Tab-separated table of C-alpha atoms in Angstrom:
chain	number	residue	atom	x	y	z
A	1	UNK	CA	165.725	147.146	136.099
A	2	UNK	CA	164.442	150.304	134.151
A	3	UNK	CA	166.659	153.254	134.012
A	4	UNK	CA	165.214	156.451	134.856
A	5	UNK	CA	166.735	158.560	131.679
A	6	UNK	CA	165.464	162.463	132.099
A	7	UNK	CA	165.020	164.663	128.692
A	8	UNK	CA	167.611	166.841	128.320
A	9	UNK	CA	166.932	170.748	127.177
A	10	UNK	CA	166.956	169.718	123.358
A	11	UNK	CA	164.271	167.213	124.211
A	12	UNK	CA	162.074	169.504	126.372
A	13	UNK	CA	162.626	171.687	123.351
A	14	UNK	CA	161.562	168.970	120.593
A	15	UNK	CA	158.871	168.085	122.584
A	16	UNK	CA	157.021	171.857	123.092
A	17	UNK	CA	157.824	171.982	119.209
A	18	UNK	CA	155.979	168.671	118.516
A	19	UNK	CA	152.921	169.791	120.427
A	20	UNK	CA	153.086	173.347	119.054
A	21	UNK	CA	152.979	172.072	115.676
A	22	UNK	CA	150.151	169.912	116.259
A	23	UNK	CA	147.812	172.665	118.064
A	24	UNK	CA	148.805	174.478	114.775
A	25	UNK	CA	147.783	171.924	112.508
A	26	UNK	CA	144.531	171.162	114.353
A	27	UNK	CA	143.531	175.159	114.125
A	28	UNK	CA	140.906	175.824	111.135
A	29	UNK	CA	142.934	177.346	107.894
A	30	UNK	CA	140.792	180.774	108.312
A	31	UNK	CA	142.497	183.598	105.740
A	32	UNK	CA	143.501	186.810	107.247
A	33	UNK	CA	143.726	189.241	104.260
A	34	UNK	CA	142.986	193.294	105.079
A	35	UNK	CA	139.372	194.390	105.154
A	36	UNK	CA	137.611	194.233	101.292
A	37	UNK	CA	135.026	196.811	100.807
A	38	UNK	CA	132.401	196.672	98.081
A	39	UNK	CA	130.765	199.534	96.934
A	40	UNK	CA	126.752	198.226	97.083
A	41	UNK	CA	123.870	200.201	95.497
A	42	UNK	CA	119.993	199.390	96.863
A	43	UNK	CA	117.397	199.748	93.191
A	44	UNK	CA	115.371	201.608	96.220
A	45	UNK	CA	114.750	204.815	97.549
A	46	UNK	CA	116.638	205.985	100.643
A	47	UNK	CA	113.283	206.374	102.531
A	48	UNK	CA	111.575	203.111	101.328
A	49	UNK	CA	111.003	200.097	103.510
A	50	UNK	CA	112.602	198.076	100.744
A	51	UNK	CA	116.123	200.158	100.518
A	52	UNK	CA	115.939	199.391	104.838
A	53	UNK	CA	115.896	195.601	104.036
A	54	UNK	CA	118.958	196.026	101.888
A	55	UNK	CA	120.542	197.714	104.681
A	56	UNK	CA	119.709	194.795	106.743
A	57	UNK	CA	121.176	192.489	104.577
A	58	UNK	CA	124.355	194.612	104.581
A	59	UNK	CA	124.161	195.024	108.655
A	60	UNK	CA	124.144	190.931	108.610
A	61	UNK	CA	127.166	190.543	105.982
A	62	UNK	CA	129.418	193.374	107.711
A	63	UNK	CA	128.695	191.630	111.503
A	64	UNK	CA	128.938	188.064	110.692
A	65	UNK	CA	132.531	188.805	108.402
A	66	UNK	CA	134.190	190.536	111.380
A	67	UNK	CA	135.798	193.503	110.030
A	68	UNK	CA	137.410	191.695	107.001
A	69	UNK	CA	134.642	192.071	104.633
A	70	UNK	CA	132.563	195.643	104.466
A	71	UNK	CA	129.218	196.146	101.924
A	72	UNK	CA	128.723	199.786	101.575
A	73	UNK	CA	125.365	200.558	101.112
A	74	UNK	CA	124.339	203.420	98.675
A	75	UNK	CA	120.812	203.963	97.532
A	76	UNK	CA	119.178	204.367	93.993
A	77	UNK	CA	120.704	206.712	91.760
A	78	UNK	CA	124.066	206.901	94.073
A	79	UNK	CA	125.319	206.284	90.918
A	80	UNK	CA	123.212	204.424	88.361
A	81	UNK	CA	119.774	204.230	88.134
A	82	UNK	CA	117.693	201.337	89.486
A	83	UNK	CA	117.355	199.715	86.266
A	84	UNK	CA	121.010	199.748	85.299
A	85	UNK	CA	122.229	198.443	88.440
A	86	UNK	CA	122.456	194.802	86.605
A	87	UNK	CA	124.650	196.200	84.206
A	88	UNK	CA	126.966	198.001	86.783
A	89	UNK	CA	127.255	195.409	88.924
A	90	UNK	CA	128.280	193.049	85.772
A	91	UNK	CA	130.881	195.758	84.075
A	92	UNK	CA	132.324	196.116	87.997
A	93	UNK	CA	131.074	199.744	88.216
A	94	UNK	CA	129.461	198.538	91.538
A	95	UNK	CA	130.484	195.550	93.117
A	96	UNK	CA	126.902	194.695	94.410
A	97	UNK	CA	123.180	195.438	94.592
A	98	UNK	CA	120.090	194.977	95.833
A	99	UNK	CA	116.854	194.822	93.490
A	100	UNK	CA	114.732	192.462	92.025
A	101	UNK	CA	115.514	190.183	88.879
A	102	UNK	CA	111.952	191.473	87.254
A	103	UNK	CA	113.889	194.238	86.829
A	104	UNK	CA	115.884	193.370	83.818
A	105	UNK	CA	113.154	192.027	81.869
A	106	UNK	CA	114.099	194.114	79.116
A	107	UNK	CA	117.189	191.594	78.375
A	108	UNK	CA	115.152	188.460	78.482
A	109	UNK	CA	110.996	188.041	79.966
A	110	UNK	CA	112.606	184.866	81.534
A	111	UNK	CA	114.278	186.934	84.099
A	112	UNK	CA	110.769	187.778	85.739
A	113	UNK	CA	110.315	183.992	86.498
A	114	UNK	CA	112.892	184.614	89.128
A	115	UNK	CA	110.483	187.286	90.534
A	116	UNK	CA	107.447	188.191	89.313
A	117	UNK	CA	106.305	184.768	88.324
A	118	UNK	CA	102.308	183.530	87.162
A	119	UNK	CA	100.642	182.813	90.090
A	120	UNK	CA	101.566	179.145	90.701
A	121	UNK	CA	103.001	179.604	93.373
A	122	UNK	CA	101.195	179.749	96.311
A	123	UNK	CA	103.756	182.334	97.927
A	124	UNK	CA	106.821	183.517	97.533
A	125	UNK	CA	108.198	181.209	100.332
A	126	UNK	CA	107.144	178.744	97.854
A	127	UNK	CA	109.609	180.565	95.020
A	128	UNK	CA	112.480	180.892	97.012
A	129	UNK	CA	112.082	176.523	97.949
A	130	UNK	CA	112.373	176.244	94.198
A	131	UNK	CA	115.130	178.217	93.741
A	132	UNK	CA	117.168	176.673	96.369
A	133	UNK	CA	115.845	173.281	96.218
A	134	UNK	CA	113.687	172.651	93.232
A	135	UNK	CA	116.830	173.545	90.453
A	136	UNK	CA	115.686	177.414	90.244
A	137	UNK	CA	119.356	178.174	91.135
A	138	UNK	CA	120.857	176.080	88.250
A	139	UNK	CA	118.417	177.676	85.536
A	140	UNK	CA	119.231	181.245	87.227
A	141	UNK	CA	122.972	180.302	86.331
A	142	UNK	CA	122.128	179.075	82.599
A	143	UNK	CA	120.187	182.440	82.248
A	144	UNK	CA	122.413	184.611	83.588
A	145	UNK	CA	125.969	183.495	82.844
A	146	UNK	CA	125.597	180.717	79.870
A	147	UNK	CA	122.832	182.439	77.979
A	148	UNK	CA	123.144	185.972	78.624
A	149	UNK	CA	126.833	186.336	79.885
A	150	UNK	CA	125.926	188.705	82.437
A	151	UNK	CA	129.444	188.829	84.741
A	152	UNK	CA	127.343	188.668	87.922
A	153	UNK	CA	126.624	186.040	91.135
A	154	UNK	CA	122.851	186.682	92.301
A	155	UNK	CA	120.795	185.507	95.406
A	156	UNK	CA	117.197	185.549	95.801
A	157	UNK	CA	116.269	186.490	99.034
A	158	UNK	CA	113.300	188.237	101.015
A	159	UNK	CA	109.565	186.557	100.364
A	160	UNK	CA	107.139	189.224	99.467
A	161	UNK	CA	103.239	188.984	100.401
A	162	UNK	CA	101.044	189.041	97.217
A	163	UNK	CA	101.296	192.804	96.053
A	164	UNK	CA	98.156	195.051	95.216
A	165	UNK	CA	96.402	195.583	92.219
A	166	UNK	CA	97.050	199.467	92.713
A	167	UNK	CA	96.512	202.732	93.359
A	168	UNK	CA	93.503	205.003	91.642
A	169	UNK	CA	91.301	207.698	90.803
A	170	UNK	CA	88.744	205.561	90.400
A	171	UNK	CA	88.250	201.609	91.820
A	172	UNK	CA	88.503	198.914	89.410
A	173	UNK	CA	84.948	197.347	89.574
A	174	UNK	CA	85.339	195.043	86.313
A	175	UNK	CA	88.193	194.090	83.953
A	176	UNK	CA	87.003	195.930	80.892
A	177	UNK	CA	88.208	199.199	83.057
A	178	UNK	CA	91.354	198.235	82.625
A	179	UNK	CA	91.448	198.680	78.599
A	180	UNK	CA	93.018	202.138	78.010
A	181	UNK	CA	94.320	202.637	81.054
A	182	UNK	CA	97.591	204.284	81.456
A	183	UNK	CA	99.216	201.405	84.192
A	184	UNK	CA	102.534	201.399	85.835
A	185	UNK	CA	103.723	197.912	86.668
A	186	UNK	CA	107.085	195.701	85.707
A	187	UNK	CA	108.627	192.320	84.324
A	188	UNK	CA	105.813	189.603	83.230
A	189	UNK	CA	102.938	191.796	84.855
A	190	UNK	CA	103.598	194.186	82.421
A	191	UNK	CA	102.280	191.494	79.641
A	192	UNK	CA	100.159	190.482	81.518
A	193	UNK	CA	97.989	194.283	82.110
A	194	UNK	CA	99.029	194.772	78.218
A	195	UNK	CA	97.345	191.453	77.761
A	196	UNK	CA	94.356	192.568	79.600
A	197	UNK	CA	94.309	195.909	77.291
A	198	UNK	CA	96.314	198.281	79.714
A	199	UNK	CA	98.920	200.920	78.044
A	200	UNK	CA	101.563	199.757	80.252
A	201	UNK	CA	104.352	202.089	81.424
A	202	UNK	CA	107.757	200.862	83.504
A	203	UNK	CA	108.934	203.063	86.281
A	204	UNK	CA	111.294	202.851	88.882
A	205	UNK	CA	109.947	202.875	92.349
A	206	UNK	CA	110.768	207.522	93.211
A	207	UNK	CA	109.275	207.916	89.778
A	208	UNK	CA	105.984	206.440	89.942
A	209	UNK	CA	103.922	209.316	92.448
A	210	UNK	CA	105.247	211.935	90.645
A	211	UNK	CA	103.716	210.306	86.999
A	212	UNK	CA	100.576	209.608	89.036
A	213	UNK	CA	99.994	213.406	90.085
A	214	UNK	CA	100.350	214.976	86.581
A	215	UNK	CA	98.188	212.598	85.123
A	216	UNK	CA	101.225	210.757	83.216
A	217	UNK	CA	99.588	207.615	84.432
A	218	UNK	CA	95.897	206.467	85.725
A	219	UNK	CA	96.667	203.918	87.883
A	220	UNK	CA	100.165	201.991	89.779
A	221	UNK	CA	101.334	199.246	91.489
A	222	UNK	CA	104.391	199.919	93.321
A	223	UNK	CA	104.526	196.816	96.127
A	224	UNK	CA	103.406	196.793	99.804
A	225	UNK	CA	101.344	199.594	102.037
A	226	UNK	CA	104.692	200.192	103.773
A	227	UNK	CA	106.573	201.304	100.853
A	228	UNK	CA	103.663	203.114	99.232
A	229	UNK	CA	102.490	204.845	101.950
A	230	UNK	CA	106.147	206.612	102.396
A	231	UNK	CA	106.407	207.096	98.459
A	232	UNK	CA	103.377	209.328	98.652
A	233	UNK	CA	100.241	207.111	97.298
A	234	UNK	CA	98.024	208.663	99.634
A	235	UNK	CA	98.578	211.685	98.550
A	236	UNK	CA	97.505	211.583	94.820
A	237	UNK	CA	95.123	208.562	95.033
A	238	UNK	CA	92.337	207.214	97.611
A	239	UNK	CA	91.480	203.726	96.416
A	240	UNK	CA	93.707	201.671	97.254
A	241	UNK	CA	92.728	197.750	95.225
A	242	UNK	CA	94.813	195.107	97.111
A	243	UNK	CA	94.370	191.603	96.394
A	244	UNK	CA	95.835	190.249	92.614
A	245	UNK	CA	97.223	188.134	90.575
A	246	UNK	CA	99.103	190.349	88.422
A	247	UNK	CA	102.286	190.257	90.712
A	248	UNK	CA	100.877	187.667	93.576
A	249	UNK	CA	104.456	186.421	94.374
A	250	UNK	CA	107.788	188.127	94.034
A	251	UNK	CA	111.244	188.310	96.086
A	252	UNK	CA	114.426	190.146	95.877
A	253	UNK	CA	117.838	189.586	94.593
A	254	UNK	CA	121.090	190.224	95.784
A	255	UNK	CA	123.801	190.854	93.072
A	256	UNK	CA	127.827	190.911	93.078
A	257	UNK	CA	130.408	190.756	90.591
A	258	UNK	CA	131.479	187.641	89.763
A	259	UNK	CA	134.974	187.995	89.649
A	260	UNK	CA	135.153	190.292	92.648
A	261	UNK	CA	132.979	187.625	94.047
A	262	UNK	CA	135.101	184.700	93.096
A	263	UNK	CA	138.072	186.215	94.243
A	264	UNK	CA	136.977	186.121	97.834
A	265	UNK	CA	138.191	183.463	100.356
A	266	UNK	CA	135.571	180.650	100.367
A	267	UNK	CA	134.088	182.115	103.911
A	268	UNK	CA	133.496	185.007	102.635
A	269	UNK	CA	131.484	183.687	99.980
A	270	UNK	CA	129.777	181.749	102.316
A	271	UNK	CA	128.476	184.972	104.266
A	272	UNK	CA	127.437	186.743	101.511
A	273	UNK	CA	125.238	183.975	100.609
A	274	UNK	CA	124.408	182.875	104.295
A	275	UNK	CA	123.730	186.732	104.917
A	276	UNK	CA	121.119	186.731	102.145
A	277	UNK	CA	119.556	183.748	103.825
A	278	UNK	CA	119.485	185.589	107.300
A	279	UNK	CA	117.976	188.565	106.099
A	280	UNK	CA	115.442	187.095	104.181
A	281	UNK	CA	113.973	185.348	107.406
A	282	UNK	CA	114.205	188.893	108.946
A	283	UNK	CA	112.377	190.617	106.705
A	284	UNK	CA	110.074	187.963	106.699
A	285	UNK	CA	109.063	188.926	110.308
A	286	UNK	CA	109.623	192.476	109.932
A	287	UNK	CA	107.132	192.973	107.622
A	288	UNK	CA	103.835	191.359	109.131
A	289	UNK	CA	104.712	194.182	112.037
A	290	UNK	CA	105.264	197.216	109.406
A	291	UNK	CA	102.898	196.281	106.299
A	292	UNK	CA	99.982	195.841	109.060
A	293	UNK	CA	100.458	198.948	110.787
A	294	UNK	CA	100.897	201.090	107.541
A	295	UNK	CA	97.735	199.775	105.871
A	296	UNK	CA	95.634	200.459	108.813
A	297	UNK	CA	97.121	203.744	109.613
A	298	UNK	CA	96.161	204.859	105.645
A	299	UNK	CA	92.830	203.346	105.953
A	300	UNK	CA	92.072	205.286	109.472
A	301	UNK	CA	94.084	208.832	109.108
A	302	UNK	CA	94.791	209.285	105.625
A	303	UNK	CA	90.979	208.655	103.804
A	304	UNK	CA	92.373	205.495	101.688
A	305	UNK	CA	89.736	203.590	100.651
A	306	UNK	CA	91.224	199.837	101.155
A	307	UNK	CA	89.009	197.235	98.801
A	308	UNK	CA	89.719	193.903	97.239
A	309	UNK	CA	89.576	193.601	93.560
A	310	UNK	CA	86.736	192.279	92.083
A	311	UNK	CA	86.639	188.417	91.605
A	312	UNK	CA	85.569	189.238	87.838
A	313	UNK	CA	88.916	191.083	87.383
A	314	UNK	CA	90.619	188.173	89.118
A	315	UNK	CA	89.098	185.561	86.634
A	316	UNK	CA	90.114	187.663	83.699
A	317	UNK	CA	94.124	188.245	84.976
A	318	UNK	CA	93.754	184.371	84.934
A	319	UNK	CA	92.663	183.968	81.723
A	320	UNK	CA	94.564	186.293	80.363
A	321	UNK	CA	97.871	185.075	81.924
A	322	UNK	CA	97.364	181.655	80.037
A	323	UNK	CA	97.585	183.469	77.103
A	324	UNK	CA	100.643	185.750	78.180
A	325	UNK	CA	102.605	181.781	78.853
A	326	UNK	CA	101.344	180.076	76.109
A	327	UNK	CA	102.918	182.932	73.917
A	328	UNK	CA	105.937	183.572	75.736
A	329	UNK	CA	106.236	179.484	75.520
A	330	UNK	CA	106.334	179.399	72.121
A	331	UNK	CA	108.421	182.361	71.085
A	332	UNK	CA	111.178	180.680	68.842
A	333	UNK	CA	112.605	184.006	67.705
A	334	UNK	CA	116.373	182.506	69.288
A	335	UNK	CA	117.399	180.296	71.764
A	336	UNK	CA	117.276	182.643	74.831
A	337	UNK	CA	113.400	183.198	74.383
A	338	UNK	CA	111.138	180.462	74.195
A	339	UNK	CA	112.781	177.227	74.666
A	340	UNK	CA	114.639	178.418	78.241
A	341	UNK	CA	111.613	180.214	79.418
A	342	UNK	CA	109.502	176.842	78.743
A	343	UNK	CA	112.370	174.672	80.284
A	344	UNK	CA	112.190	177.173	83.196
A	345	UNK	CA	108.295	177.287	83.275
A	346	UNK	CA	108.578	173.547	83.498
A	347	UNK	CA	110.323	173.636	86.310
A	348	UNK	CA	108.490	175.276	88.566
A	349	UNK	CA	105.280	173.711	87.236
A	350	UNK	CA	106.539	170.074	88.645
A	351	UNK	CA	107.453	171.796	91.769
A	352	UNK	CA	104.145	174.507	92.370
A	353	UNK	CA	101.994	171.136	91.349
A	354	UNK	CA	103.913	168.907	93.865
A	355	UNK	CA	104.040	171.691	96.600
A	356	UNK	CA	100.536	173.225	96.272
A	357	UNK	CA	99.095	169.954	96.298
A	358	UNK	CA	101.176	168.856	99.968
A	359	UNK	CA	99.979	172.784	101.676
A	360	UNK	CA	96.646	172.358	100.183
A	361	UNK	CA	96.060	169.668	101.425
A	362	UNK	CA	98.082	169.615	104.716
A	363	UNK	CA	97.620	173.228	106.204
A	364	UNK	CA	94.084	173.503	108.004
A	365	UNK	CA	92.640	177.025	106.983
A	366	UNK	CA	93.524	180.189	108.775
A	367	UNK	CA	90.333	181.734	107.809
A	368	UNK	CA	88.089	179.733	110.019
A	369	UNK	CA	90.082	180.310	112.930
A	370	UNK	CA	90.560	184.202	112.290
A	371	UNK	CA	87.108	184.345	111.987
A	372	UNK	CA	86.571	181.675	115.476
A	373	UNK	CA	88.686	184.227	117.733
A	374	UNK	CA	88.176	187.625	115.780
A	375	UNK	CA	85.058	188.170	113.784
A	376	UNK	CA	83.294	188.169	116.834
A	377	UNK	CA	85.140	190.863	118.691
């Protein structure tokens, strides 16, 4: 015959302790350190479009790490310039920023295949697969920290359309108009236009209208009708050349300290990477609402005259940017110059080739349709 035996107070005790500890043990290890706030300077404007997406970036970081990680955002010149944020954000000056990796093209012209790249890419949806999936991210690192030893962690993020030839007195009819001409663009388009016979000059984005209206410069690129039309093209230039493959794919980059980086808690990591990721989808969407309406608002109340460039001109940027690789390709001055660029060219050639060739092929054409349901109305 069983014995009924009750549990005595120590055992009801024992027991609640048992099953406390293993609710404990089943909960997720999350950290619970005080709030860390990073100072985190845009390479943009405070009115731009572009200096909004890095505040949407930082709106996605700040919600997702619920109070215990806080971006502040500051815009260009807060306290560097837009191209010295790189080396800020290395020395620890800032702990973050938001620009684009074309920018510090000065260092190394291999930098500008992580943004401004030749136009192998069909879009820049297409340069952010690569970088994530291709092995862009790996050659980003042997740039950046094994070559360079620049003390930062960078992102690419945010797939920009293909961005205009520019802004002028005069439209660009044929490519010999563009030898002479005083030209403001950045990273590999700048050898490209110098290829091509422009005098190229490098601006930051508030800087450009102002050179444009004294005369400092004939013509400019900044990026998309959004961000020009709020800089002021309008203003100081009427034709307006979109269409080109001088800068036909770019995206940003999100930058951070590495060691304030890599002293986070892994989850915090994660959203600052997962945030870039979230944002760049956003502005994805955002901008087919904004970019449309601001073109067609300059075009109908402002007098821009909106054209394509040329096909001629096209042919000739084409041209001349197999010249601009095949140089850059063999440039054997040191180590950081030609070899990694070609190793990095390389790269995305196997992937733009294998890519191209599936959308090309796979994708039926937009322009019919368009044409079936609009051209008509």
């Amino acid at each position: 015959m069983e014995q009924d035996v009750k549990p005595g107070r120590r055992g009801l005790l024992a027991g609640a302790a048992a099953a406390t500890g293993a609710v404990v043990l089943a909960t997720p290890q999350v950290s619970r350190a005080q709030t860390v706030a990073l100072r985190f300077q845009s390479t943009w404007p405070q009115r731009d479009i572009f200096h909004e997406f890095a505040q949407d970036y930082v709106s996605r970081v700040n919600a997702m790490a619920g109070g215990r990680l806080r971006l502040d955002l500051l815009a260009a010149g807060a306290v560097v310039g837009a191209f010295q944020l790189q080396d800020a954000v290395s020395a620890g000056t800032l702990d973050g920023g938001h620009g684009v990796a074309a920018y510090w093209f000065g260092k190394n012209k291999a930098f500008s295949l992580f943004g401004t790249t030749p136009p192998w890419f069909g879009d820049a949806h297409q340069l952010l697969g690569w970088f994530y999936y291709g092995g862009g991210e790996a050659l980003y690192r042997e740039l950046v920290n094994d070559t360079l030893r620049v003390n930062t962690v960078g992102f690419l993020t945010g797939p920009m359309p293909t961005q205009p030839l520019g802004w002028f007195k005069n439209p660009i009819e044929r490519a010999d108009q563009v030898r002479g001409l005083k030209y403001r663009t950045v990273g590999l388009a700048a050898d490209l236009m110098a290829e091509m016979g422009a005098a190229v000059v490098s601006l930051p984005g508030g800087e450009i209208v102002p050179a444009l209206e004294r005369g400092v410069i004939d013509g400019a690129e900044f990026n998309n009708p959004s961000s020009d039309r709020v800089l002021g093209f309008p203003d100081v230039a009427k034709n307006y050349m979109i269409q080109s493959y001088h800068q036909p794919v770019e995206c940003f980059e999100v930058l951070f300290n590495k060691p304030k980086y890599d002293a986070l808690p892994a989850e915090l990591q994660a959203t600052l990477r997962h945030g870039a990721e979230a944002a760049s989808a956003d502005m994805s969407w955002k901008l087919q609402d904004r970019y449309s309406r601001d073109l067609l608002a300059m075009a109908q109340t402002q007098g821009v005259n909106v054209r394509p460039t040329p096909r001629p001109v096209l042919d000739a940027q084409l041209a001349a940017w197999d010249r601009v690789i095949t140089r850059l390709e063999a440039d054997n001055s040191s180590p950081v110059n030609g070899p990694l660029f070609k190793k990095i060219c390389d790269s995305q050639r196997d992937w733009c080739r294998r890519i191209g060739n599936f959308f090309l092929r796979y994708e039926v054409s937009p322009v019919v349709s368009y044409n079936h349901f609009f051209a008509r109305t």
